[in-house]
Short mmCIF file of C-alpha atoms in Angstrom, two decimals:
data_model
loop_
_atom_site.label_atom_id
_atom_site.label_comp_id
_atom_site.label_asym_id
_atom_site.label_seq_id
_atom_site.Cartn_x
_atom_site.Cartn_y
_atom_site.Cartn_z
CA GLU O 1 -28.57 79.47 -108.47
CA PRO O 2 -25.62 77.37 -106.54
CA GLY O 3 -25.32 73.79 -107.22
CA SER O 4 -27.53 74.45 -110.38
CA ARG O 5 -26.58 72.86 -113.55
CA SER O 6 -26.86 76.01 -115.45
CA SER O 7 -24.08 77.54 -112.42
CA ARG O 8 -21.52 74.22 -112.42
CA PRO O 9 -18.52 75.11 -114.84
CA GLN O 10 -18.36 73.68 -118.76
CA GLU O 11 -15.88 71.40 -120.07
CA GLY O 12 -13.39 73.91 -122.52
CA ALA O 13 -13.87 77.08 -120.15
CA ALA O 14 -11.11 79.20 -119.22
CA GLY O 15 -10.01 77.47 -116.09
CA ALA O 16 -12.13 74.76 -115.18
CA PRO O 17 -11.55 71.20 -114.66
CA PRO O 18 -12.78 68.73 -117.71
CA TYR O 19 -15.49 67.23 -116.20
CA GLY O 20 -19.05 65.83 -117.30
CA ARG O 21 -20.33 62.44 -118.33
CA ALA O 22 -18.87 62.98 -122.17
CA ALA O 23 -15.59 63.30 -120.95
CA ARG O 24 -14.60 61.07 -118.70
CA SER O 25 -15.28 57.52 -118.92
CA SER O 26 -18.00 56.03 -116.38
CA ILE O 27 -18.53 56.10 -112.63
CA SER O 28 -17.25 52.29 -112.34
CA GLU O 29 -14.50 52.89 -114.10
CA ARG O 30 -13.73 56.20 -112.29
CA MET O 31 -14.15 53.52 -109.30
CA PHE O 32 -12.68 50.38 -110.33
CA GLY O 33 -10.26 51.19 -113.42
CA GLY O 34 -7.80 53.39 -114.30
CA PRO O 35 -5.10 55.15 -112.80
CA GLU O 36 -5.41 56.25 -109.34
CA GLU O 37 -5.87 59.77 -108.42
CA ALA O 38 -3.75 61.27 -106.01
CA PRO O 39 -5.08 62.54 -102.29
CA GLU O 40 -5.15 65.86 -102.01
CA PRO O 41 -2.69 67.01 -98.60
CA PRO O 42 -5.49 67.84 -95.84
CA ALA O 43 -5.15 71.68 -95.20
CA PRO O 44 -3.03 72.74 -92.19
CA THR O 45 -5.03 74.25 -89.13
CA LYS O 46 -4.99 77.63 -88.92
CA GLY O 47 -4.94 80.29 -85.26
CA ALA O 48 -4.34 77.16 -83.28
CA SER O 49 -1.80 77.64 -80.95
CA PRO O 50 1.84 75.84 -80.75
CA GLY O 51 0.50 74.51 -77.04
CA SER O 52 -2.38 73.28 -78.92
CA ARG O 53 -0.81 71.60 -82.04
CA LEU O 54 1.46 70.31 -79.47
CA SER O 55 -1.22 68.82 -77.23
CA ASN O 56 -2.74 67.28 -80.36
CA TRP O 57 0.32 65.36 -81.86
CA VAL O 58 1.00 64.13 -78.31
CA ARG O 59 -2.68 62.91 -78.03
CA SER O 60 -3.20 61.45 -81.91
CA PRO O 61 -2.25 57.85 -82.57
CA ARG O 62 0.70 59.56 -84.52
CA PHE O 63 3.18 60.24 -81.55
CA GLU O 64 2.29 56.68 -80.04
CA GLY O 65 3.00 55.07 -83.88
CA LEU O 66 6.40 56.99 -83.77
CA PHE O 67 7.60 55.56 -80.15
CA ALA O 68 6.64 52.56 -81.18
CA SER O 69 8.86 52.37 -83.95
CA LEU O 70 11.69 54.55 -81.80
CA ILE O 71 11.08 50.76 -79.29
CA VAL O 72 11.14 48.26 -82.24
CA LEU O 73 14.56 50.06 -83.13
CA ASN O 74 15.80 50.28 -79.69
CA ILE O 75 15.54 46.40 -79.44
CA LEU O 76 18.06 45.35 -82.79
CA VAL O 77 19.98 47.65 -81.40
CA MET O 78 20.22 45.63 -77.98
CA ALA O 79 20.75 42.63 -80.09
CA ALA O 80 23.75 44.07 -82.16
CA GLN O 81 25.16 44.30 -78.24
CA VAL O 82 24.12 41.20 -77.14
CA GLN O 83 25.98 39.96 -80.60
CA TYR O 84 28.93 41.71 -79.44
CA ILE O 85 28.96 40.31 -76.62
CA GLY O 86 28.77 37.01 -77.52
CA MET O 87 31.26 37.00 -79.72
CA GLU O 88 33.79 38.37 -76.98
CA VAL O 89 32.99 35.69 -75.26
CA GLY O 90 33.44 33.45 -77.64
CA PHE O 91 36.58 34.14 -78.51
CA ARG O 92 37.79 34.51 -75.17
CA LEU O 93 36.49 30.83 -75.21
CA GLU O 94 38.61 29.59 -77.58
CA TYR O 95 34.66 27.92 -79.36
CA GLN O 96 35.60 26.87 -82.67
CA GLY O 97 35.67 29.57 -85.40
CA SER O 98 35.88 32.20 -82.46
CA VAL O 99 39.37 33.75 -84.37
CA ARG O 100 39.40 37.65 -83.90
CA SER O 101 38.02 39.10 -80.86
CA ALA O 102 34.80 41.26 -80.72
CA GLU O 103 36.60 44.36 -80.35
CA ASP O 104 38.53 43.55 -84.09
CA ALA O 105 35.52 42.15 -85.61
CA TRP O 106 33.43 45.58 -84.54
CA PRO O 107 35.69 48.69 -84.02
CA TRP O 108 33.02 51.04 -83.92
CA ALA O 109 30.89 49.53 -82.28
CA GLU O 110 31.36 50.57 -78.72
CA VAL O 111 31.43 54.77 -79.19
CA ALA O 112 27.98 52.92 -81.56
CA PHE O 113 26.64 51.91 -78.73
CA ILE O 114 27.57 54.53 -76.21
CA VAL O 115 25.89 57.60 -78.10
CA THR O 116 22.79 54.93 -79.61
CA ASP O 117 22.32 54.06 -75.98
CA TRP O 118 22.42 58.04 -75.62
CA LEU O 119 19.85 58.71 -78.25
CA PHE O 120 16.98 56.03 -76.86
CA LEU O 121 17.40 57.53 -73.48
CA VAL O 122 17.21 60.93 -74.52
CA LEU O 123 14.08 60.46 -77.20
CA PHE O 124 12.22 58.05 -74.35
CA THR O 125 12.86 60.89 -71.62
CA LEU O 126 11.38 63.18 -73.79
CA GLU O 127 8.10 61.00 -74.42
CA VAL O 128 7.70 61.18 -70.95
CA VAL O 129 8.17 65.53 -70.51
CA LEU O 130 6.10 65.70 -73.28
CA LYS O 131 3.26 63.75 -71.70
CA ILE O 132 3.24 65.32 -68.55
CA LEU O 133 3.13 68.56 -69.42
CA VAL O 134 0.46 67.61 -71.84
CA CYS O 135 -1.57 65.22 -69.72
CA ARG O 136 -0.79 66.95 -66.38
CA LEU O 137 -1.52 65.42 -63.52
CA PRO O 138 -3.82 62.29 -64.98
CA PHE O 139 -0.55 60.91 -66.33
CA PHE O 140 -0.33 59.63 -62.90
CA LYS O 141 -3.06 57.78 -62.82
CA GLU O 142 -2.64 55.51 -65.55
CA ALA O 143 -0.46 52.22 -64.69
CA TRP O 144 1.37 52.07 -67.63
CA ASN O 145 2.17 55.63 -67.63
CA TRP O 146 3.96 54.83 -64.45
CA PHE O 147 5.85 51.65 -66.35
CA ASP O 148 7.29 54.22 -68.94
CA LEU O 149 8.15 56.73 -66.41
CA THR O 150 10.16 53.72 -64.27
CA ILE O 151 11.82 52.27 -67.80
CA VAL O 152 12.80 55.66 -68.45
CA LEU O 153 14.57 56.29 -64.87
CA CYS O 154 16.27 52.94 -64.80
CA GLY O 155 17.50 53.58 -67.80
CA ILE O 156 19.05 57.07 -66.50
CA LEU O 157 20.44 55.35 -63.37
CA GLU O 158 21.97 52.39 -65.76
CA THR O 159 23.37 55.06 -67.81
CA SER O 160 24.67 57.57 -66.12
CA VAL O 161 24.53 56.93 -61.68
CA LEU O 162 26.09 53.75 -62.17
CA GLY O 163 29.17 53.46 -63.81
CA MET O 164 30.32 55.81 -60.39
CA LEU O 165 28.63 53.23 -57.86
CA PRO O 166 29.99 50.36 -56.79
CA LEU O 167 27.35 47.69 -58.28
CA GLU O 168 27.55 44.01 -59.04
CA LEU O 169 27.46 43.23 -62.21
CA GLY O 170 24.53 41.13 -62.19
CA MET O 171 22.63 44.16 -61.18
CA LEU O 172 23.56 46.27 -64.08
CA ARG O 173 22.38 43.15 -65.98
CA LEU O 174 19.19 44.00 -64.65
CA PHE O 175 18.46 47.35 -65.28
CA ARG O 176 19.86 46.88 -69.17
CA LEU O 177 17.14 43.74 -68.77
CA ALA O 178 13.88 46.36 -67.41
CA ARG O 179 14.57 47.99 -70.79
CA LEU O 180 13.60 44.63 -72.68
CA LEU O 181 10.17 45.93 -70.82
CA ARG O 182 9.47 48.49 -73.39
CA ILE O 183 7.92 45.74 -75.81
CA LEU O 184 5.10 45.29 -73.89
CA ARG O 185 4.76 49.01 -74.34
CA LEU O 186 3.61 47.80 -78.10
CA ILE O 187 0.71 46.24 -77.03
CA ARG O 188 -1.26 49.33 -76.23
CA THR O 189 0.49 51.19 -79.69
CA GLN O 190 -3.24 51.53 -81.98
CA GLY O 191 -1.63 49.83 -85.47
CA PHE O 192 -0.03 46.65 -83.27
CA ASP O 193 -4.35 45.28 -82.42
CA SER O 194 -3.08 41.40 -83.51
CA LEU O 195 -0.13 41.80 -80.55
CA TYR O 196 -2.95 43.08 -78.72
CA LEU O 197 -6.06 40.31 -79.50
CA MET O 198 -2.84 37.71 -78.71
CA ALA O 199 -1.87 39.53 -75.31
CA THR O 200 -5.68 39.55 -74.38
CA SER O 201 -6.25 35.82 -75.58
CA ILE O 202 -3.29 34.82 -73.81
CA LYS O 203 -4.80 36.82 -71.04
CA GLY O 204 -8.35 34.80 -70.72
CA SER O 205 -7.21 31.97 -71.25
CA LEU O 206 -4.79 31.04 -68.28
CA SER O 207 -7.22 29.22 -66.48
CA ALA O 208 -7.56 26.76 -69.85
CA LEU O 209 -4.04 26.85 -69.33
CA LEU O 210 -3.34 25.62 -65.74
CA TRP O 211 -6.32 22.83 -66.52
CA SER O 212 -4.34 21.41 -69.54
CA THR O 213 -1.40 21.59 -67.79
CA VAL O 214 -2.34 19.25 -65.14
CA LEU O 215 -4.45 16.80 -67.47
CA MET O 216 -1.03 17.01 -69.87
CA PHE O 217 1.26 16.31 -66.88
CA VAL O 218 -1.22 13.67 -64.85
CA VAL O 219 -1.07 11.30 -68.05
CA GLN O 220 2.27 11.79 -69.25
CA MET O 221 3.85 11.23 -65.03
CA LEU O 222 1.53 8.26 -65.38
CA ILE O 223 3.16 6.93 -68.69
CA ALA O 224 6.31 7.86 -67.19
CA LEU O 225 6.14 5.87 -64.25
CA LEU O 226 4.74 2.60 -66.21
CA LEU O 227 7.43 2.68 -68.64
CA GLY O 228 9.93 2.86 -65.78
CA THR O 229 8.97 0.37 -64.49
CA MET O 230 9.27 -2.04 -66.94
CA LEU O 231 12.66 -0.86 -68.43
CA GLU O 232 13.84 -1.24 -64.76
CA SER O 233 14.62 -5.06 -65.77
CA TYR O 234 16.18 -4.29 -68.81
CA LEU O 235 18.99 -1.57 -67.95
CA LEU O 236 19.86 -4.04 -64.68
CA ASP O 237 20.49 -6.57 -66.99
CA ASP O 238 24.12 -7.38 -67.64
CA THR O 239 23.51 -9.59 -70.52
CA ILE O 240 22.57 -6.87 -71.98
CA PRO O 241 25.31 -4.13 -73.59
CA GLU O 242 26.50 -1.77 -71.55
CA GLU O 243 26.23 0.42 -74.48
CA ASP O 244 22.58 -0.13 -75.34
CA ARG O 245 21.95 0.50 -71.21
CA HIS O 246 23.23 3.72 -71.71
CA THR O 247 20.67 4.93 -74.48
CA LEU O 248 17.74 3.59 -73.24
CA PHE O 249 19.13 5.34 -69.40
CA VAL O 250 19.92 8.60 -71.30
CA TYR O 251 15.62 8.69 -71.83
CA PHE O 252 14.18 6.18 -69.09
CA GLY O 253 16.76 6.42 -66.82
CA THR O 254 15.00 8.15 -63.87
CA PHE O 255 11.72 9.65 -63.05
CA SER O 256 12.89 13.58 -64.51
CA LYS O 257 14.62 11.70 -67.50
CA ALA O 258 11.31 9.50 -68.35
CA MET O 259 9.08 12.99 -67.98
CA LEU O 260 11.58 15.42 -70.59
CA THR O 261 11.04 11.91 -73.09
CA MET O 262 7.02 11.67 -72.51
CA PHE O 263 7.22 14.98 -73.98
CA GLU O 264 9.76 14.92 -76.32
CA ILE O 265 7.25 11.90 -77.54
CA THR O 266 4.53 14.82 -77.77
CA LEU O 267 5.88 17.69 -78.76
CA ALA O 268 9.50 16.96 -80.33
CA ASN O 269 10.97 14.75 -82.19
CA TRP O 270 9.48 11.19 -80.98
CA ILE O 271 11.46 8.83 -83.52
CA PRO O 272 15.04 8.66 -81.82
CA VAL O 273 13.24 8.02 -78.56
CA CYS O 274 10.98 5.03 -80.38
CA ARG O 275 13.32 3.82 -82.64
CA ALA O 276 15.99 2.87 -79.57
CA LEU O 277 12.70 1.91 -77.44
CA THR O 278 11.61 -1.32 -80.77
CA GLU O 279 15.22 -2.08 -81.50
CA ASN O 280 16.72 -2.56 -78.57
CA VAL O 281 14.12 -4.15 -76.27
CA SER O 282 11.17 -4.73 -77.81
CA GLU O 283 9.44 -4.15 -81.38
CA TRP O 284 5.86 -5.02 -79.60
CA TYR O 285 6.81 -1.15 -77.93
CA VAL O 286 5.92 -0.12 -81.96
CA ILE O 287 1.67 -0.32 -80.80
CA PHE O 288 3.05 1.66 -78.25
CA ALA O 289 4.78 4.31 -79.97
CA LEU O 290 1.52 4.48 -82.46
CA ILE O 291 -1.06 4.44 -79.94
CA HIS O 292 1.15 7.13 -77.72
CA LYS O 293 1.49 9.08 -80.49
CA PHE O 294 -2.73 9.13 -82.41
CA ILE O 295 -4.04 9.40 -78.69
CA ILE O 296 -1.76 12.19 -76.98
CA GLY O 297 0.16 13.43 -79.31
CA PHE O 298 -2.92 14.25 -82.43
CA ALA O 299 -5.56 13.75 -80.14
CA ALA O 300 -4.89 15.33 -76.77
CA VAL O 301 -3.40 18.55 -77.63
CA MET O 302 -5.25 19.24 -80.93
CA VAL O 303 -8.20 19.62 -78.18
CA VAL O 304 -5.84 22.00 -76.27
CA THR O 305 -5.05 24.09 -79.18
CA GLY O 306 -9.09 23.67 -80.21
CA VAL O 307 -9.52 25.68 -77.09
CA PHE O 308 -7.42 28.19 -76.55
CA LEU O 309 -8.52 29.21 -80.25
CA GLN O 310 -11.77 28.93 -78.34
CA GLU O 311 -10.92 31.10 -75.38
CA THR O 312 -9.05 33.58 -77.82
CA PHE O 313 -12.81 33.99 -80.76
CA LYS O 314 -14.80 34.94 -77.11
CA VAL O 315 -11.90 37.17 -75.60
CA ALA O 316 -12.02 38.99 -79.40
CA ALA O 317 -16.22 38.97 -79.35
CA THR O 318 -16.22 40.65 -75.58
CA ASP O 319 -13.10 41.79 -74.98
CA ASP O 320 -14.07 46.16 -75.13
CA THR O 321 -10.81 47.41 -76.10
CA ILE O 322 -10.84 45.07 -79.46
CA MET O 323 -14.99 45.65 -80.43
CA ILE O 324 -13.98 49.53 -80.70
CA ILE O 325 -11.29 48.76 -83.02
CA THR O 326 -12.64 46.53 -84.77
CA LYS O 327 -15.92 49.43 -84.66
CA GLN O 328 -14.20 51.80 -85.84
CA ARG O 329 -12.00 50.26 -88.12
CA GLN O 330 -15.26 49.31 -89.74
CA VAL O 331 -16.64 53.24 -89.78
CA LYS O 332 -12.75 53.75 -91.27
CA ILE O 333 -13.10 51.62 -94.27
CA HIS O 334 -16.91 52.49 -94.89
CA THR O 335 -16.19 55.83 -95.08
CA LYS O 336 -13.16 55.53 -97.33
CA LYS O 337 -15.35 53.44 -99.95
CA MET O 338 -17.65 55.99 -99.78
CA SER O 339 -15.57 58.86 -100.25
CA VAL O 340 -14.20 57.02 -103.84
CA LEU O 341 -17.73 56.30 -104.39
CA PHE O 342 -18.73 59.85 -104.16
CA LYS O 343 -15.64 61.69 -105.46
CA ALA O 344 -16.84 59.36 -108.82
CA ALA O 345 -20.24 60.04 -108.95
CA ASP O 346 -19.52 63.93 -107.90
CA GLU O 347 -18.84 65.16 -112.02
CA ASP O 348 -18.50 68.62 -111.79
CA GLY O 349 -16.19 68.23 -108.36
CA ASN O 350 -18.28 71.11 -106.05
CA GLY O 351 -18.21 68.65 -103.53
CA ILE O 352 -22.12 68.14 -103.10
CA LEU O 353 -24.26 64.97 -105.17
CA ASP O 354 -27.63 66.02 -106.66
CA ARG O 355 -30.72 63.88 -107.13
CA GLU O 356 -29.70 63.59 -110.63
CA GLU O 357 -25.48 63.00 -110.31
CA PHE O 358 -27.16 59.60 -107.56
CA LYS O 359 -29.21 58.62 -110.09
CA ALA O 360 -26.86 58.44 -112.36
CA MET O 361 -23.95 56.94 -110.03
CA VAL O 362 -26.26 54.00 -108.79
CA ASP O 363 -28.09 52.92 -112.33
CA ASP O 364 -23.97 51.62 -113.33
CA PRO O 365 -24.72 48.09 -113.24
CA ASN O 366 -21.07 47.86 -111.50
CA VAL O 367 -21.65 50.77 -108.81
CA ALA O 368 -25.49 48.55 -107.82
CA THR O 369 -23.62 45.37 -108.13
CA TRP O 370 -20.57 47.21 -106.05
CA LEU O 371 -23.19 48.51 -104.02
CA ALA O 372 -25.18 44.90 -103.04
CA SER O 373 -22.32 43.09 -102.06
CA MET O 374 -21.81 45.50 -98.83
CA GLY O 375 -25.91 45.13 -98.19
CA LEU O 376 -27.88 47.41 -100.45
CA GLU O 377 -30.01 46.73 -102.95
CA VAL O 378 -30.84 49.15 -104.33
CA THR O 379 -34.47 48.81 -106.46
CA ASP O 380 -35.74 52.52 -106.72
CA ALA O 381 -32.77 55.25 -107.18
CA ASP O 382 -36.11 58.27 -106.07
CA THR O 383 -36.72 56.76 -103.02
CA LEU O 384 -32.75 56.02 -101.87
CA PHE O 385 -31.84 58.89 -102.67
CA THR O 386 -34.33 60.76 -100.47
CA MET O 387 -34.16 58.52 -97.14
CA VAL O 388 -30.22 59.27 -97.98
CA SER O 389 -30.31 63.11 -97.85
CA ARG O 390 -33.09 62.75 -95.31
CA GLU O 391 -30.86 64.20 -92.90
CA SER O 392 -29.43 67.21 -95.52
CA ASP O 393 -31.83 70.02 -94.13
CA GLY O 394 -34.23 69.83 -97.56
CA ARG O 395 -31.46 70.57 -100.06
CA GLY O 396 -32.46 68.02 -102.07
CA GLN O 397 -28.21 67.70 -102.52
CA ILE O 398 -25.62 65.19 -100.18
CA THR O 399 -22.45 65.40 -99.44
CA ALA O 400 -19.48 62.98 -99.13
CA ALA O 401 -20.35 62.98 -94.91
CA GLU O 402 -24.10 62.00 -95.34
CA LEU O 403 -23.64 59.94 -98.44
CA ALA O 404 -21.11 57.94 -95.87
CA GLN O 405 -23.52 57.95 -92.91
CA GLY O 406 -27.09 57.68 -94.93
CA VAL O 407 -25.06 54.25 -96.85
CA SER O 408 -24.06 52.85 -93.57
CA ARG O 409 -27.53 53.57 -92.09
CA LEU O 410 -29.57 51.97 -95.09
CA LYS O 411 -26.82 48.98 -95.80
CA GLY O 412 -27.43 45.25 -94.06
CA SER O 413 -31.02 43.91 -92.57
CA ALA O 414 -33.01 45.09 -90.48
CA LYS O 415 -31.95 44.90 -86.56
CA SER O 416 -33.18 44.62 -83.85
CA VAL O 417 -33.53 48.33 -82.55
CA ASP O 418 -35.13 49.61 -85.96
CA MET O 419 -37.50 46.68 -85.60
CA ALA O 420 -38.36 47.96 -82.16
CA ALA O 421 -37.91 52.11 -83.26
CA VAL O 422 -40.74 50.64 -85.73
CA MET O 423 -42.85 49.23 -83.29
CA HIS O 424 -41.83 52.57 -80.82
CA GLU O 425 -43.41 54.79 -83.91
CA ASN O 426 -46.30 52.49 -85.06
CA ARG O 427 -47.01 51.86 -81.13
CA GLN O 428 -47.50 55.84 -80.85
CA LEU O 429 -48.93 56.64 -84.42
CA LEU O 430 -52.05 53.70 -82.95
CA GLU O 431 -52.70 55.68 -79.28
CA GLU O 432 -52.20 58.70 -81.49
CA ALA O 433 -55.06 57.81 -84.26
CA GLN O 434 -57.03 56.31 -81.50
CA ARG O 435 -56.88 59.25 -79.48
CA LEU O 436 -58.07 60.98 -82.38
CA GLN O 437 -60.86 59.23 -83.18
CA ARG O 438 -62.40 59.22 -79.52
CA GLN O 439 -62.38 63.00 -79.46
CA VAL O 440 -64.11 62.89 -83.04
CA GLY O 441 -66.85 60.98 -81.35
CA GLU O 442 -67.36 63.02 -78.16
CA LEU O 443 -67.94 66.25 -80.71
CA LYS O 444 -70.17 64.18 -82.81
CA ARG O 445 -71.68 63.80 -79.53
CA ARG O 446 -71.62 66.91 -78.51
CA CYS O 447 -72.69 68.18 -82.11
CA GLN O 448 -75.62 65.65 -81.64
CA SER O 449 -76.57 66.87 -78.49
CA ARG O 450 -77.04 71.14 -78.67
CA ALA O 451 -78.66 70.60 -82.18
CA ARG O 452 -82.35 71.91 -82.48
CA PRO O 453 -84.90 69.03 -82.21
CA GLY O 454 -86.86 69.74 -85.13
CA GLU O 455 -83.26 69.02 -87.09
CA VAL O 456 -82.74 66.04 -84.70
CA LEU O 457 -86.24 64.88 -85.54
CA ALA O 458 -85.72 65.42 -88.89
CA ALA O 459 -82.46 63.75 -89.12
CA ALA O 460 -84.35 60.72 -87.73
CA GLY O 461 -86.89 60.26 -90.41
CA THR O 462 -90.08 61.56 -87.59
CA PRO O 463 -93.05 64.52 -89.15
CA THR O 464 -92.63 67.49 -87.31
CA THR O 465 -95.95 68.53 -85.93
#
């Protein structure tokens, strides 16, 4: 019989792999120790047309990941271009250390930048063309696709048209800066989940950011006005050395200077400002410096940081895209773990587990502990196998997919939907039992009413005449 013990290849048979419990280590050792076997490459899809394969590839995450990598590479090339321009500017300004022009330092740069610009333009244009060919009309219904198309058109204008048009240098730089917007595409690319979370959290916390800014600005403005008023007499005192007054004027001479100084004390280097106050004006400003640092620099800033963290957790818990990505990642990790477990437990390599192999798997202490750590307590292997294999059409065998699905269904504590399903089934069973009870009672009454009078009296114990 297929799948039975007698039909499995034995160790040492010609062409049979060396499987068997005696020749191999324990299941836990095959799972958690020893060299990892190289995964088999997926079998190529047969019978698919070139157009279908192209459509599947364009819609796959690998396509998005490829062009996300090209975007990062394009940004690095643009950074090199900015470095090249800065070297030329420093040479023309005769800045210290700029002794050679950019062309002398990087003689290959001009040609390389032209080639890479055309290469990236062709690749990103090809991306848009492929998406239009595959998606067709739905391509133009997504805002991100319009964004990609606009960036490609700007690149075409910059590379091929602007050199022939009498436009200002500022317009040319504007088109070049438009290429930087490609980095925004990374937000929607699979594999950059953390970047998407941060961008979505910033978007969701704009309200908190606004009110935090208002609070900090009002508090710092009051303190800046107070210090400006208190230091006005010091700045106008002719008996104080002019150098000391100039030092204080840099920090508190005007309202704008005082505001910048307050935010510098709060978020940046607060020592130079406080030293200038304590050394030139009065040591009593030590109390002001410490109180301001403790209340504004520590407490207020930490409260604002906590608000942003709360908004981040809220977005992560409520955003639909993040929830879908998180669930897909959990399913993928669970499936991978169950595949490793299945491969270690499948001794004969036939792609299925029978009850004996399943019991040998869960009887391993390390495997049982590993399953318990994932929320699946194994107390009865036979019952667990029956519950896992209940969707296998009574074959008494389970595949890797059925193992992953069954363990996922059984692990963890009971959910509300499970309890609701059990209550619904119990309610149906109770209604069915009550209906059967009523039917039995009705049949009993009918039988008694149709019985002969003598039999009824005999059943009642009354003598007949």
